[in-house]
């Protein structure tokens, strides 16, 4: 499979929305319960572009197989050197190395922008995502019991962090 990683554009909104809404409706990868409209995804993409944060897509044969982004970790100025990222791969394309390519590109972009650390918020039961992040050098730095509620149960949240600057 030929895979291209590129910046997202407005033509990608429908497929990005489809990937995200599948996760919202079927998983705890995101603690949201309400599927997103095309308008909401459009505003999200425009806001990311306006503030200079990347949204990238993995494309094969003109099909969006996954996407990734990062943004502010927290809104206060003291956190300006840390970013929090998200990666979503279409469920039918998992296990093909697409997430790895997306995360490699996000790490490269964050380093080029001189960010100090990258943070992932992961459902504590999502062992695949935790292991995936560990392969890139992310370390568990926090565990918040019952931080979220979805599908009729409390969910624990794990924070993982990758230091981007060489020491």
CSV table of N, CA and C in Angstrom, one decimal:
chain,number,residue,atom,x,y,z
A,1,UNK,N,0.8,-1.2,0.0
A,1,UNK,CA,0.0,0.0,0.0
A,1,UNK,C,0.9,1.2,0.0
A,2,UNK,N,0.7,2.1,-0.9
A,2,UNK,CA,1.3,3.4,-1.0
A,2,UNK,C,0.6,4.4,-0.1
A,3,UNK,N,1.4,5.0,0.9
A,3,UNK,CA,0.8,5.8,1.9
A,3,UNK,C,1.4,7.2,1.8
A,4,UNK,N,0.6,8.2,1.8
A,4,UNK,CA,1.1,9.6,1.8
A,4,UNK,C,0.6,10.3,3.0
A,5,UNK,N,1.5,11.0,3.7
A,5,UNK,CA,1.1,11.8,4.8
A,5,UNK,C,1.1,13.3,4.4
A,6,UNK,N,0.0,14.0,4.5
A,6,UNK,CA,-0.1,15.4,4.1
A,6,UNK,C,-0.9,16.2,5.0
A,7,UNK,N,-0.9,17.5,4.8
A,7,UNK,CA,-1.8,18.4,5.6
A,7,UNK,C,-3.2,18.2,5.1
A,8,UNK,N,-4.1,18.2,6.1
A,8,UNK,CA,-5.5,18.1,5.8
A,8,UNK,C,-6.1,19.4,5.1
A,9,UNK,N,-7.1,19.2,4.3
A,9,UNK,CA,-7.8,20.4,3.8
A,9,UNK,C,-9.3,20.2,3.8
A,10,UNK,N,-10.0,21.2,3.4
A,10,UNK,CA,-11.5,21.1,3.5
A,10,UNK,C,-12.1,19.9,2.8
A,11,UNK,N,-11.5,19.4,1.8
A,11,UNK,CA,-12.0,18.2,1.1
A,11,UNK,C,-11.9,17.0,1.9
A,12,UNK,N,-11.1,17.0,3.0
A,12,UNK,CA,-11.0,15.8,3.8
A,12,UNK,C,-12.0,15.8,5.0
A,13,UNK,N,-12.8,16.8,5.2
A,13,UNK,CA,-13.7,16.9,6.3
A,13,UNK,C,-14.6,15.8,6.5
A,14,UNK,N,-15.3,15.3,5.4
A,14,UNK,CA,-16.3,14.3,5.5
A,14,UNK,C,-15.6,13.0,6.1
A,15,UNK,N,-14.4,12.6,5.5
A,15,UNK,CA,-13.8,11.4,6.0
A,15,UNK,C,-13.2,11.5,7.4
A,16,UNK,N,-12.7,12.7,7.7
A,16,UNK,CA,-12.2,12.9,9.1
A,16,UNK,C,-13.4,12.7,10.0
A,17,UNK,N,-14.5,13.4,9.7
A,17,UNK,CA,-15.7,13.2,10.5
A,17,UNK,C,-16.1,11.8,10.7
A,18,UNK,N,-16.1,11.1,9.6
A,18,UNK,CA,-16.6,9.6,9.7
A,18,UNK,C,-15.7,8.8,10.6
A,19,UNK,N,-14.4,9.1,10.5
A,19,UNK,CA,-13.4,8.3,11.4
A,19,UNK,C,-13.7,8.7,12.8
A,20,UNK,N,-13.8,10.0,13.1
A,20,UNK,CA,-14.0,10.4,14.5
A,20,UNK,C,-15.3,10.0,15.0
A,21,UNK,N,-16.4,10.1,14.2
A,21,UNK,CA,-17.7,9.7,14.7
A,21,UNK,C,-17.8,8.2,15.0
A,22,UNK,N,-17.0,7.4,14.2
A,22,UNK,CA,-17.0,5.9,14.5
A,22,UNK,C,-16.4,5.7,15.9
A,23,UNK,N,-15.3,6.5,16.3
A,23,UNK,CA,-14.7,6.3,17.6
A,23,UNK,C,-15.7,6.8,18.7
A,24,UNK,N,-16.3,7.9,18.4
A,24,UNK,CA,-17.3,8.5,19.4
A,24,UNK,C,-18.4,7.5,19.7
A,25,UNK,N,-18.9,6.9,18.7
A,25,UNK,CA,-20.0,6.0,18.8
A,25,UNK,C,-19.7,4.6,19.3
A,26,UNK,N,-18.4,4.1,19.1
A,26,UNK,CA,-18.1,2.7,19.4
A,26,UNK,C,-16.9,2.5,20.3
A,27,UNK,N,-16.3,3.5,20.8
A,27,UNK,CA,-15.1,3.3,21.6
A,27,UNK,C,-14.9,4.3,22.8
A,28,UNK,N,-14.0,4.1,23.6
A,28,UNK,CA,-13.6,5.1,24.6
A,28,UNK,C,-12.3,5.8,24.3
A,29,UNK,N,-11.9,5.7,23.0
A,29,UNK,CA,-10.7,6.5,22.5
A,29,UNK,C,-10.9,8.0,22.7
A,30,UNK,N,-12.2,8.4,22.7
A,30,UNK,CA,-12.6,9.8,22.9
A,30,UNK,C,-13.8,9.8,23.9
A,31,UNK,N,-13.7,10.6,24.9
A,31,UNK,CA,-14.8,10.6,25.9
A,31,UNK,C,-16.0,11.4,25.5
A,32,UNK,N,-16.2,11.6,24.3
A,32,UNK,CA,-17.4,12.4,23.8
A,32,UNK,C,-18.5,11.4,23.5
A,33,UNK,N,-19.7,11.8,23.6
A,33,UNK,CA,-20.8,10.9,23.3
A,33,UNK,C,-21.6,11.3,22.0
A,34,UNK,N,-21.4,12.6,21.6
A,34,UNK,CA,-22.2,13.2,20.6
A,34,UNK,C,-21.4,13.2,19.3
A,35,UNK,N,-21.9,12.5,18.2
A,35,UNK,CA,-21.2,12.6,16.9
A,35,UNK,C,-21.1,14.1,16.4
A,36,UNK,N,-20.1,14.3,15.7
A,36,UNK,CA,-19.8,15.7,15.2
A,36,UNK,C,-20.4,15.9,13.8
A,37,UNK,N,-20.9,17.1,13.6
A,37,UNK,CA,-21.5,17.5,12.4
A,37,UNK,C,-20.3,18.0,11.4
A,38,UNK,N,-20.7,18.1,10.2
A,38,UNK,CA,-19.7,18.6,9.2
A,38,UNK,C,-19.3,20.0,9.6
A,39,UNK,N,-20.3,20.8,10.1
A,39,UNK,CA,-20.0,22.2,10.5
A,39,UNK,C,-19.0,22.2,11.7
A,40,UNK,N,-19.2,21.3,12.6
A,40,UNK,CA,-18.2,21.3,13.8
A,40,UNK,C,-16.8,20.9,13.3
A,41,UNK,N,-16.7,20.0,12.4
A,41,UNK,CA,-15.4,19.5,12.0
A,41,UNK,C,-14.8,20.6,11.1
A,42,UNK,N,-15.6,21.3,10.4
A,42,UNK,CA,-15.1,22.5,9.6
A,42,UNK,C,-14.5,23.6,10.5
A,43,UNK,N,-15.2,23.9,11.5
A,43,UNK,CA,-14.8,24.9,12.5
A,43,UNK,C,-13.5,24.5,13.1
A,44,UNK,N,-13.5,23.2,13.6
A,44,UNK,CA,-12.3,22.6,14.2
A,44,UNK,C,-11.1,22.7,13.3
A,45,UNK,N,-11.2,22.3,12.0
A,45,UNK,CA,-10.1,22.4,11.1
A,45,UNK,C,-9.6,23.8,10.9
A,46,UNK,N,-10.6,24.7,10.7
A,46,UNK,CA,-10.2,26.1,10.5
A,46,UNK,C,-9.5,26.7,11.7
A,47,UNK,N,-10.0,26.4,12.9
A,47,UNK,CA,-9.3,26.9,14.1
A,47,UNK,C,-7.9,26.4,14.2
A,48,UNK,N,-7.7,25.1,13.9
A,48,UNK,CA,-6.4,24.5,14.0
A,48,UNK,C,-5.5,25.3,13.0
A,49,UNK,N,-5.9,25.5,11.8
A,49,UNK,CA,-5.1,26.1,10.8
A,49,UNK,C,-4.8,27.6,11.2
A,50,UNK,N,-5.8,28.2,11.7
A,50,UNK,CA,-5.7,29.6,12.1
A,50,UNK,C,-4.7,29.8,13.3
A,51,UNK,N,-4.6,28.8,14.2
A,51,UNK,CA,-3.7,28.9,15.3
A,51,UNK,C,-2.4,28.2,15.0
A,52,UNK,N,-2.2,27.7,13.8
A,52,UNK,CA,-0.9,27.1,13.4
A,52,UNK,C,-0.6,25.7,13.9
A,53,UNK,N,-1.7,25.0,14.4
A,53,UNK,CA,-1.5,23.6,14.8
A,53,UNK,C,-1.8,22.7,13.6
A,54,UNK,N,-1.1,21.6,13.5
A,54,UNK,CA,-1.2,20.8,12.3
A,54,UNK,C,-2.4,19.8,12.4
A,55,UNK,N,-3.0,19.6,11.3
A,55,UNK,CA,-3.9,18.4,11.1
A,55,UNK,C,-3.4,17.7,9.9
A,56,UNK,N,-3.0,16.5,10.1
A,56,UNK,CA,-2.4,15.7,9.0
A,56,UNK,C,-3.3,14.5,8.7
A,57,UNK,N,-3.2,14.0,7.4
A,57,UNK,CA,-4.0,12.8,7.1
A,57,UNK,C,-3.1,11.8,6.4
A,58,UNK,N,-3.5,10.6,6.5
A,58,UNK,CA,-2.8,9.5,5.9
A,58,UNK,C,-3.7,9.1,4.7
A,59,UNK,N,-3.2,9.1,3.5
A,59,UNK,CA,-3.9,8.9,2.3
A,59,UNK,C,-3.4,7.8,1.5
A,60,UNK,N,-4.2,6.9,1.0
A,60,UNK,CA,-3.9,5.9,0.0
A,60,UNK,C,-5.0,5.8,-1.0
A,61,UNK,N,-4.6,5.9,-2.3
A,61,UNK,CA,-5.5,5.8,-3.4
A,61,UNK,C,-6.7,6.8,-3.2
A,62,UNK,N,-6.4,8.0,-2.8
A,62,UNK,CA,-7.4,9.1,-2.6
A,62,UNK,C,-8.4,8.8,-1.4
A,63,UNK,N,-8.0,7.9,-0.6
A,63,UNK,CA,-8.9,7.6,0.6
A,63,UNK,C,-8.1,8.0,1.9
A,64,UNK,N,-8.8,8.7,2.8
A,64,UNK,CA,-8.3,9.0,4.0
A,64,UNK,C,-8.4,7.8,5.0
A,65,UNK,N,-7.2,7.3,5.4
A,65,UNK,CA,-7.2,6.1,6.2
A,65,UNK,C,-7.0,6.5,7.7
A,66,UNK,N,-6.6,7.7,8.0
A,66,UNK,CA,-6.4,8.1,9.4
A,66,UNK,C,-6.0,9.6,9.4
A,67,UNK,N,-6.1,10.1,10.6
A,67,UNK,CA,-5.6,11.5,10.7
A,67,UNK,C,-5.0,11.8,12.1
A,68,UNK,N,-4.3,12.8,12.2
A,68,UNK,CA,-3.7,13.2,13.5
A,68,UNK,C,-3.6,14.7,13.6
A,69,UNK,N,-3.5,15.1,14.9
A,69,UNK,CA,-3.3,16.5,15.1
A,69,UNK,C,-2.7,16.7,16.5
A,70,UNK,N,-2.3,17.9,16.8
A,70,UNK,CA,-2.0,18.3,18.2
A,70,UNK,C,-2.4,19.8,18.4
A,71,UNK,N,-2.5,20.1,19.6
A,71,UNK,CA,-2.9,21.4,20.0
A,71,UNK,C,-2.4,21.7,21.4
A,72,UNK,N,-2.9,22.8,22.0
A,72,UNK,CA,-2.5,23.2,23.3
A,72,UNK,C,-2.8,22.1,24.3
A,73,UNK,N,-1.9,21.9,25.2
A,73,UNK,CA,-2.2,20.9,26.3
A,73,UNK,C,-3.1,21.5,27.3
A,74,UNK,N,-2.9,22.7,27.7
A,74,UNK,CA,-3.8,23.5,28.6
A,74,UNK,C,-3.8,24.9,28.1
A,75,UNK,N,-4.8,25.7,28.4
A,75,UNK,CA,-4.9,27.1,27.8
A,75,UNK,C,-4.0,28.1,28.4
A,76,UNK,N,-3.3,27.9,29.6
A,76,UNK,CA,-2.5,28.9,30.2
A,76,UNK,C,-1.1,29.0,29.6
A,77,UNK,N,-0.6,30.2,29.6
A,77,UNK,CA,0.7,30.5,29.0
A,77,UNK,C,1.9,29.6,29.5
A,78,UNK,N,1.9,29.2,30.7
A,78,UNK,CA,2.9,28.4,31.2
A,78,UNK,C,3.0,27.0,30.6
A,79,UNK,N,2.0,26.6,29.9
A,79,UNK,CA,1.9,25.3,29.2
A,79,UNK,C,2.3,25.4,27.7
A,80,UNK,N,2.7,26.6,27.3
A,80,UNK,CA,2.9,26.9,25.9
A,80,UNK,C,3.9,26.0,25.2
A,81,UNK,N,4.7,25.3,25.9
A,81,UNK,CA,5.7,24.4,25.3
A,81,UNK,C,5.4,22.9,25.3
A,82,UNK,N,4.1,22.7,25.7
A,82,UNK,CA,3.6,21.3,25.7
A,82,UNK,C,2.4,21.2,24.8
A,83,UNK,N,2.3,20.1,24.0
A,83,UNK,CA,1.1,19.9,23.2
A,83,UNK,C,0.5,18.5,23.5
A,84,UNK,N,-0.8,18.4,23.2
A,84,UNK,CA,-1.5,17.2,23.4
A,84,UNK,C,-1.9,16.7,22.0
A,85,UNK,N,-1.7,15.5,21.7
A,85,UNK,CA,-2.0,15.0,20.3
A,85,UNK,C,-3.1,14.0,20.3
A,86,UNK,N,-3.6,13.8,19.2
A,86,UNK,CA,-4.7,12.7,18.9
A,86,UNK,C,-4.4,12.1,17.6
A,87,UNK,N,-4.6,10.8,17.5
A,87,UNK,CA,-4.4,10.1,16.2
A,87,UNK,C,-5.6,9.1,16.2
A,88,UNK,N,-6.2,9.1,15.0
A,88,UNK,CA,-7.3,8.2,14.8
A,88,UNK,C,-7.1,7.5,13.4
A,89,UNK,N,-7.2,6.2,13.4
A,89,UNK,CA,-7.1,5.4,12.2
A,89,UNK,C,-8.4,4.7,11.9
A,90,UNK,N,-8.9,4.7,10.7
A,90,UNK,CA,-10.2,4.1,10.4
A,90,UNK,C,-10.1,2.6,10.8
A,91,UNK,N,-11.2,2.1,11.4
A,91,UNK,CA,-11.1,0.8,12.1
A,91,UNK,C,-10.7,-0.3,11.1
A,92,UNK,N,-11.1,-0.2,9.8
A,92,UNK,CA,-10.8,-1.2,8.8
A,92,UNK,C,-9.4,-1.2,8.3
A,93,UNK,N,-8.6,-0.2,8.8
A,93,UNK,CA,-7.2,0.0,8.3
A,93,UNK,C,-6.2,-0.1,9.5
A,94,UNK,N,-6.7,-0.5,10.6
A,94,UNK,CA,-5.7,-0.6,11.8
A,94,UNK,C,-4.8,-1.8,11.6
A,95,UNK,N,-3.6,-1.7,12.2
A,95,UNK,CA,-2.6,-2.7,12.1
A,95,UNK,C,-1.8,-2.7,10.9
A,96,UNK,N,-1.8,-1.6,10.1
A,96,UNK,CA,-1.1,-1.5,8.9
A,96,UNK,C,0.1,-0.5,9.0
A,97,UNK,N,0.3,0.0,10.2
A,97,UNK,CA,1.4,1.0,10.3
A,97,UNK,C,1.0,2.4,10.1
A,98,UNK,N,-0.2,2.7,9.9
A,98,UNK,CA,-0.7,4.0,9.6
A,98,UNK,C,-0.6,5.0,10.8
A,99,UNK,N,-0.9,4.5,11.9
A,99,UNK,CA,-0.8,5.3,13.2
A,99,UNK,C,0.7,5.6,13.4
A,100,UNK,N,1.6,4.7,13.2
A,100,UNK,CA,3.0,5.0,13.3
A,100,UNK,C,3.5,6.1,12.5
A,101,UNK,N,3.1,6.1,11.2
A,101,UNK,CA,3.5,7.1,10.3
A,101,UNK,C,2.9,8.5,10.7
A,102,UNK,N,1.7,8.5,11.2
A,102,UNK,CA,1.1,9.7,11.6
A,102,UNK,C,1.8,10.3,12.9
A,103,UNK,N,2.1,9.4,13.8
A,103,UNK,CA,2.7,9.9,15.1
A,103,UNK,C,4.2,10.3,14.8
A,104,UNK,N,4.9,9.6,13.9
A,104,UNK,CA,6.2,10.0,13.5
A,104,UNK,C,6.2,11.4,12.9
A,105,UNK,N,5.2,11.7,12.1
A,105,UNK,CA,5.1,13.0,11.5
A,105,UNK,C,4.8,14.1,12.5
A,106,UNK,N,3.8,13.8,13.4
A,106,UNK,CA,3.5,14.8,14.5
A,106,UNK,C,4.6,15.1,15.4
A,107,UNK,N,5.4,14.1,15.7
A,107,UNK,CA,6.6,14.3,16.6
A,107,UNK,C,7.6,15.2,15.8
A,108,UNK,N,7.8,14.9,14.6
A,108,UNK,CA,8.7,15.7,13.8
A,108,UNK,C,8.3,17.2,13.7
A,109,UNK,N,7.0,17.4,13.4
A,109,UNK,CA,6.4,18.7,13.4
A,109,UNK,C,6.6,19.4,14.7
A,110,UNK,N,6.3,18.7,15.8
A,110,UNK,CA,6.4,19.4,17.1
A,110,UNK,C,7.8,19.7,17.5
A,111,UNK,N,8.8,18.9,17.1
A,111,UNK,CA,10.2,19.2,17.3
A,111,UNK,C,10.6,20.4,16.5
A,112,UNK,N,10.1,20.4,15.3
A,112,UNK,CA,10.5,21.6,14.4
A,112,UNK,C,9.9,22.9,14.9
A,113,UNK,N,8.8,22.8,15.7
A,113,UNK,CA,8.2,24.0,16.2
A,113,UNK,C,8.7,24.3,17.6
A,114,UNK,N,9.8,23.5,18.0
A,114,UNK,CA,10.4,23.8,19.3
A,114,UNK,C,9.6,23.5,20.6
A,115,UNK,N,8.6,22.6,20.4
A,115,UNK,CA,7.9,22.2,21.6
A,115,UNK,C,8.8,21.3,22.5
A,116,UNK,N,8.5,21.4,23.8
A,116,UNK,CA,9.3,20.7,24.8
A,116,UNK,C,8.8,19.3,25.1
A,117,UNK,N,7.4,19.1,25.1
A,117,UNK,CA,6.9,17.8,25.4
A,117,UNK,C,5.6,17.6,24.6
A,118,UNK,N,5.3,16.3,24.4
A,118,UNK,CA,4.0,15.9,23.7
A,118,UNK,C,3.3,15.0,24.7
A,119,UNK,N,2.0,15.2,24.9
A,119,UNK,CA,1.3,14.5,25.9
A,119,UNK,C,0.1,13.7,25.2
A,120,UNK,N,-0.2,12.5,25.7
A,120,UNK,CA,-1.3,11.8,25.2
A,120,UNK,C,-2.2,11.5,26.4
A,121,UNK,N,-3.5,11.7,26.2
A,121,UNK,CA,-4.5,11.3,27.2
A,121,UNK,C,-5.2,10.0,26.7
A,122,UNK,N,-5.0,8.9,27.4
A,122,UNK,CA,-5.5,7.6,26.9
A,122,UNK,C,-6.4,6.9,27.9
A,123,UNK,N,-7.4,6.3,27.4
A,123,UNK,CA,-8.3,5.5,28.3
A,123,UNK,C,-7.4,4.4,28.9
A,124,UNK,N,-7.4,4.3,30.2
A,124,UNK,CA,-6.5,3.3,30.9
A,124,UNK,C,-6.7,1.9,30.5
A,125,UNK,N,-7.9,1.6,29.9
A,125,UNK,CA,-8.1,0.2,29.5
A,125,UNK,C,-7.6,0.0,28.1
A,126,UNK,N,-7.2,1.0,27.4
A,126,UNK,CA,-6.7,0.9,26.0
A,126,UNK,C,-5.3,0.5,26.0
A,127,UNK,N,-5.0,-0.8,26.3
A,127,UNK,CA,-3.6,-1.3,26.3
A,127,UNK,C,-2.9,-1.2,25.0
A,128,UNK,N,-3.6,-1.3,23.9
A,128,UNK,CA,-3.0,-1.2,22.6
A,128,UNK,C,-2.4,0.2,22.4
A,129,UNK,N,-3.2,1.2,22.7
A,129,UNK,CA,-2.7,2.6,22.6
A,129,UNK,C,-1.5,2.9,23.5
A,130,UNK,N,-1.6,2.4,24.7
A,130,UNK,CA,-0.5,2.6,25.7
A,130,UNK,C,0.7,1.9,25.2
A,131,UNK,N,0.7,0.7,24.7
A,131,UNK,CA,1.8,0.0,24.2
A,131,UNK,C,2.4,0.7,22.9
A,132,UNK,N,1.5,1.2,22.1
A,132,UNK,CA,1.8,1.9,20.9
A,132,UNK,C,2.7,3.1,21.3
A,133,UNK,N,2.2,3.9,22.2
A,133,UNK,CA,2.9,5.1,22.6
A,133,UNK,C,4.3,4.8,23.3
A,134,UNK,N,4.3,3.7,24.1
A,134,UNK,CA,5.6,3.3,24.7
A,134,UNK,C,6.6,3.0,23.6
A,135,UNK,N,6.2,2.4,22.5
A,135,UNK,CA,7.2,2.2,21.4
A,135,UNK,C,7.9,3.4,20.9
A,136,UNK,N,7.3,4.6,21.1
A,136,UNK,CA,7.8,5.8,20.7
A,136,UNK,C,8.6,6.6,21.8
A,137,UNK,N,8.6,5.9,23.0
A,137,UNK,CA,9.3,6.5,24.1
A,137,UNK,C,8.5,7.3,25.1
A,138,UNK,N,7.1,7.3,24.9
A,138,UNK,CA,6.2,7.9,25.8
A,138,UNK,C,6.3,7.1,27.1
A,139,UNK,N,6.2,7.9,28.2
A,139,UNK,CA,6.2,7.3,29.6
A,139,UNK,C,4.9,7.7,30.3
A,140,UNK,N,4.4,6.7,31.1
A,140,UNK,CA,3.2,7.0,31.9
A,140,UNK,C,3.6,8.0,32.9
A,141,UNK,N,2.9,9.1,33.0
A,141,UNK,CA,3.2,10.1,34.0
A,141,UNK,C,2.0,10.5,34.9
A,142,UNK,N,0.9,9.8,34.6
A,142,UNK,CA,-0.3,10.1,35.5
A,142,UNK,C,-1.4,9.2,35.2
A,143,UNK,N,-2.2,8.9,36.3
A,143,UNK,CA,-3.4,8.0,36.2
A,143,UNK,C,-4.5,8.7,37.0
A,144,UNK,N,-5.6,9.0,36.3
A,144,UNK,CA,-6.7,9.7,37.0
A,144,UNK,C,-7.9,8.7,37.1
A,145,UNK,N,-8.2,8.1,38.2
A,145,UNK,CA,-9.3,7.2,38.3
A,145,UNK,C,-10.6,7.9,38.0
A,146,UNK,N,-11.5,7.3,37.3
A,146,UNK,CA,-12.9,7.7,37.1
A,146,UNK,C,-13.0,9.2,36.6
A,147,UNK,N,-12.1,9.5,35.7
A,147,UNK,CA,-12.1,10.9,35.1
A,147,UNK,C,-13.2,11.1,34.1
A,148,UNK,N,-13.7,10.0,33.5
A,148,UNK,CA,-14.7,10.2,32.5
A,148,UNK,C,-15.8,9.2,32.7
A,149,UNK,N,-16.9,9.4,32.0
A,149,UNK,CA,-18.1,8.5,32.1
A,149,UNK,C,-18.6,8.3,30.7
A,150,UNK,N,-18.7,7.0,30.3
A,150,UNK,CA,-19.2,6.7,28.9
A,150,UNK,C,-19.7,5.3,28.9
A,151,UNK,N,-20.7,5.0,28.1
A,151,UNK,CA,-21.2,3.7,28.0
A,151,UNK,C,-21.7,3.1,29.3
A,152,UNK,N,-22.1,3.9,30.2
A,152,UNK,CA,-22.7,3.5,31.5
A,152,UNK,C,-21.6,3.1,32.5
A,153,UNK,N,-20.4,3.5,32.3
A,153,UNK,CA,-19.4,3.2,33.3
A,153,UNK,C,-18.3,4.3,33.4
A,154,UNK,N,-17.7,4.3,34.6
A,154,UNK,CA,-16.6,5.2,34.9
A,154,UNK,C,-15.3,4.8,34.1
A,155,UNK,N,-14.5,5.7,33.6
A,155,UNK,CA,-13.3,5.5,32.9
A,155,UNK,C,-12.1,6.2,33.5
A,156,UNK,N,-11.1,5.4,33.6
A,156,UNK,CA,-9.8,6.0,34.1
A,156,UNK,C,-9.0,6.5,32.9
A,157,UNK,N,-8.3,7.6,33.2
A,157,UNK,CA,-7.5,8.3,32.2
A,157,UNK,C,-6.0,8.2,32.5
A,158,UNK,N,-5.2,7.8,31.6
A,158,UNK,CA,-3.8,7.8,31.7
A,158,UNK,C,-3.2,8.9,30.9
A,159,UNK,N,-2.2,9.6,31.5
A,159,UNK,CA,-1.4,10.6,30.7
A,159,UNK,C,-0.1,10.0,30.4
A,160,UNK,N,0.4,10.1,29.2
A,160,UNK,CA,1.7,9.7,28.8
A,160,UNK,C,2.4,10.9,28.2
A,161,UNK,N,3.7,10.9,28.3
A,161,UNK,CA,4.5,12.1,27.9
A,161,UNK,C,5.7,11.7,27.2
A,162,UNK,N,6.0,12.4,26.1
A,162,UNK,CA,7.3,12.2,25.4
A,162,UNK,C,8.1,13.6,25.5
A,163,UNK,N,9.3,13.5,26.0
A,163,UNK,CA,10.1,14.7,26.0
A,163,UNK,C,10.7,14.9,24.6
A,164,UNK,N,10.5,16.0,24.0
A,164,UNK,CA,10.9,16.2,22.6
A,164,UNK,C,12.3,16.8,22.5
A,165,UNK,N,12.8,17.4,23.5
A,165,UNK,CA,14.1,18.0,23.5
A,165,UNK,C,15.2,17.1,24.0
A,166,UNK,N,16.3,17.0,23.3
A,166,UNK,CA,17.4,16.2,23.7
A,166,UNK,C,18.0,16.8,25.0
A,167,UNK,N,18.4,16.0,26.0
A,167,UNK,CA,19.0,16.5,27.2
A,167,UNK,C,20.4,16.2,27.2
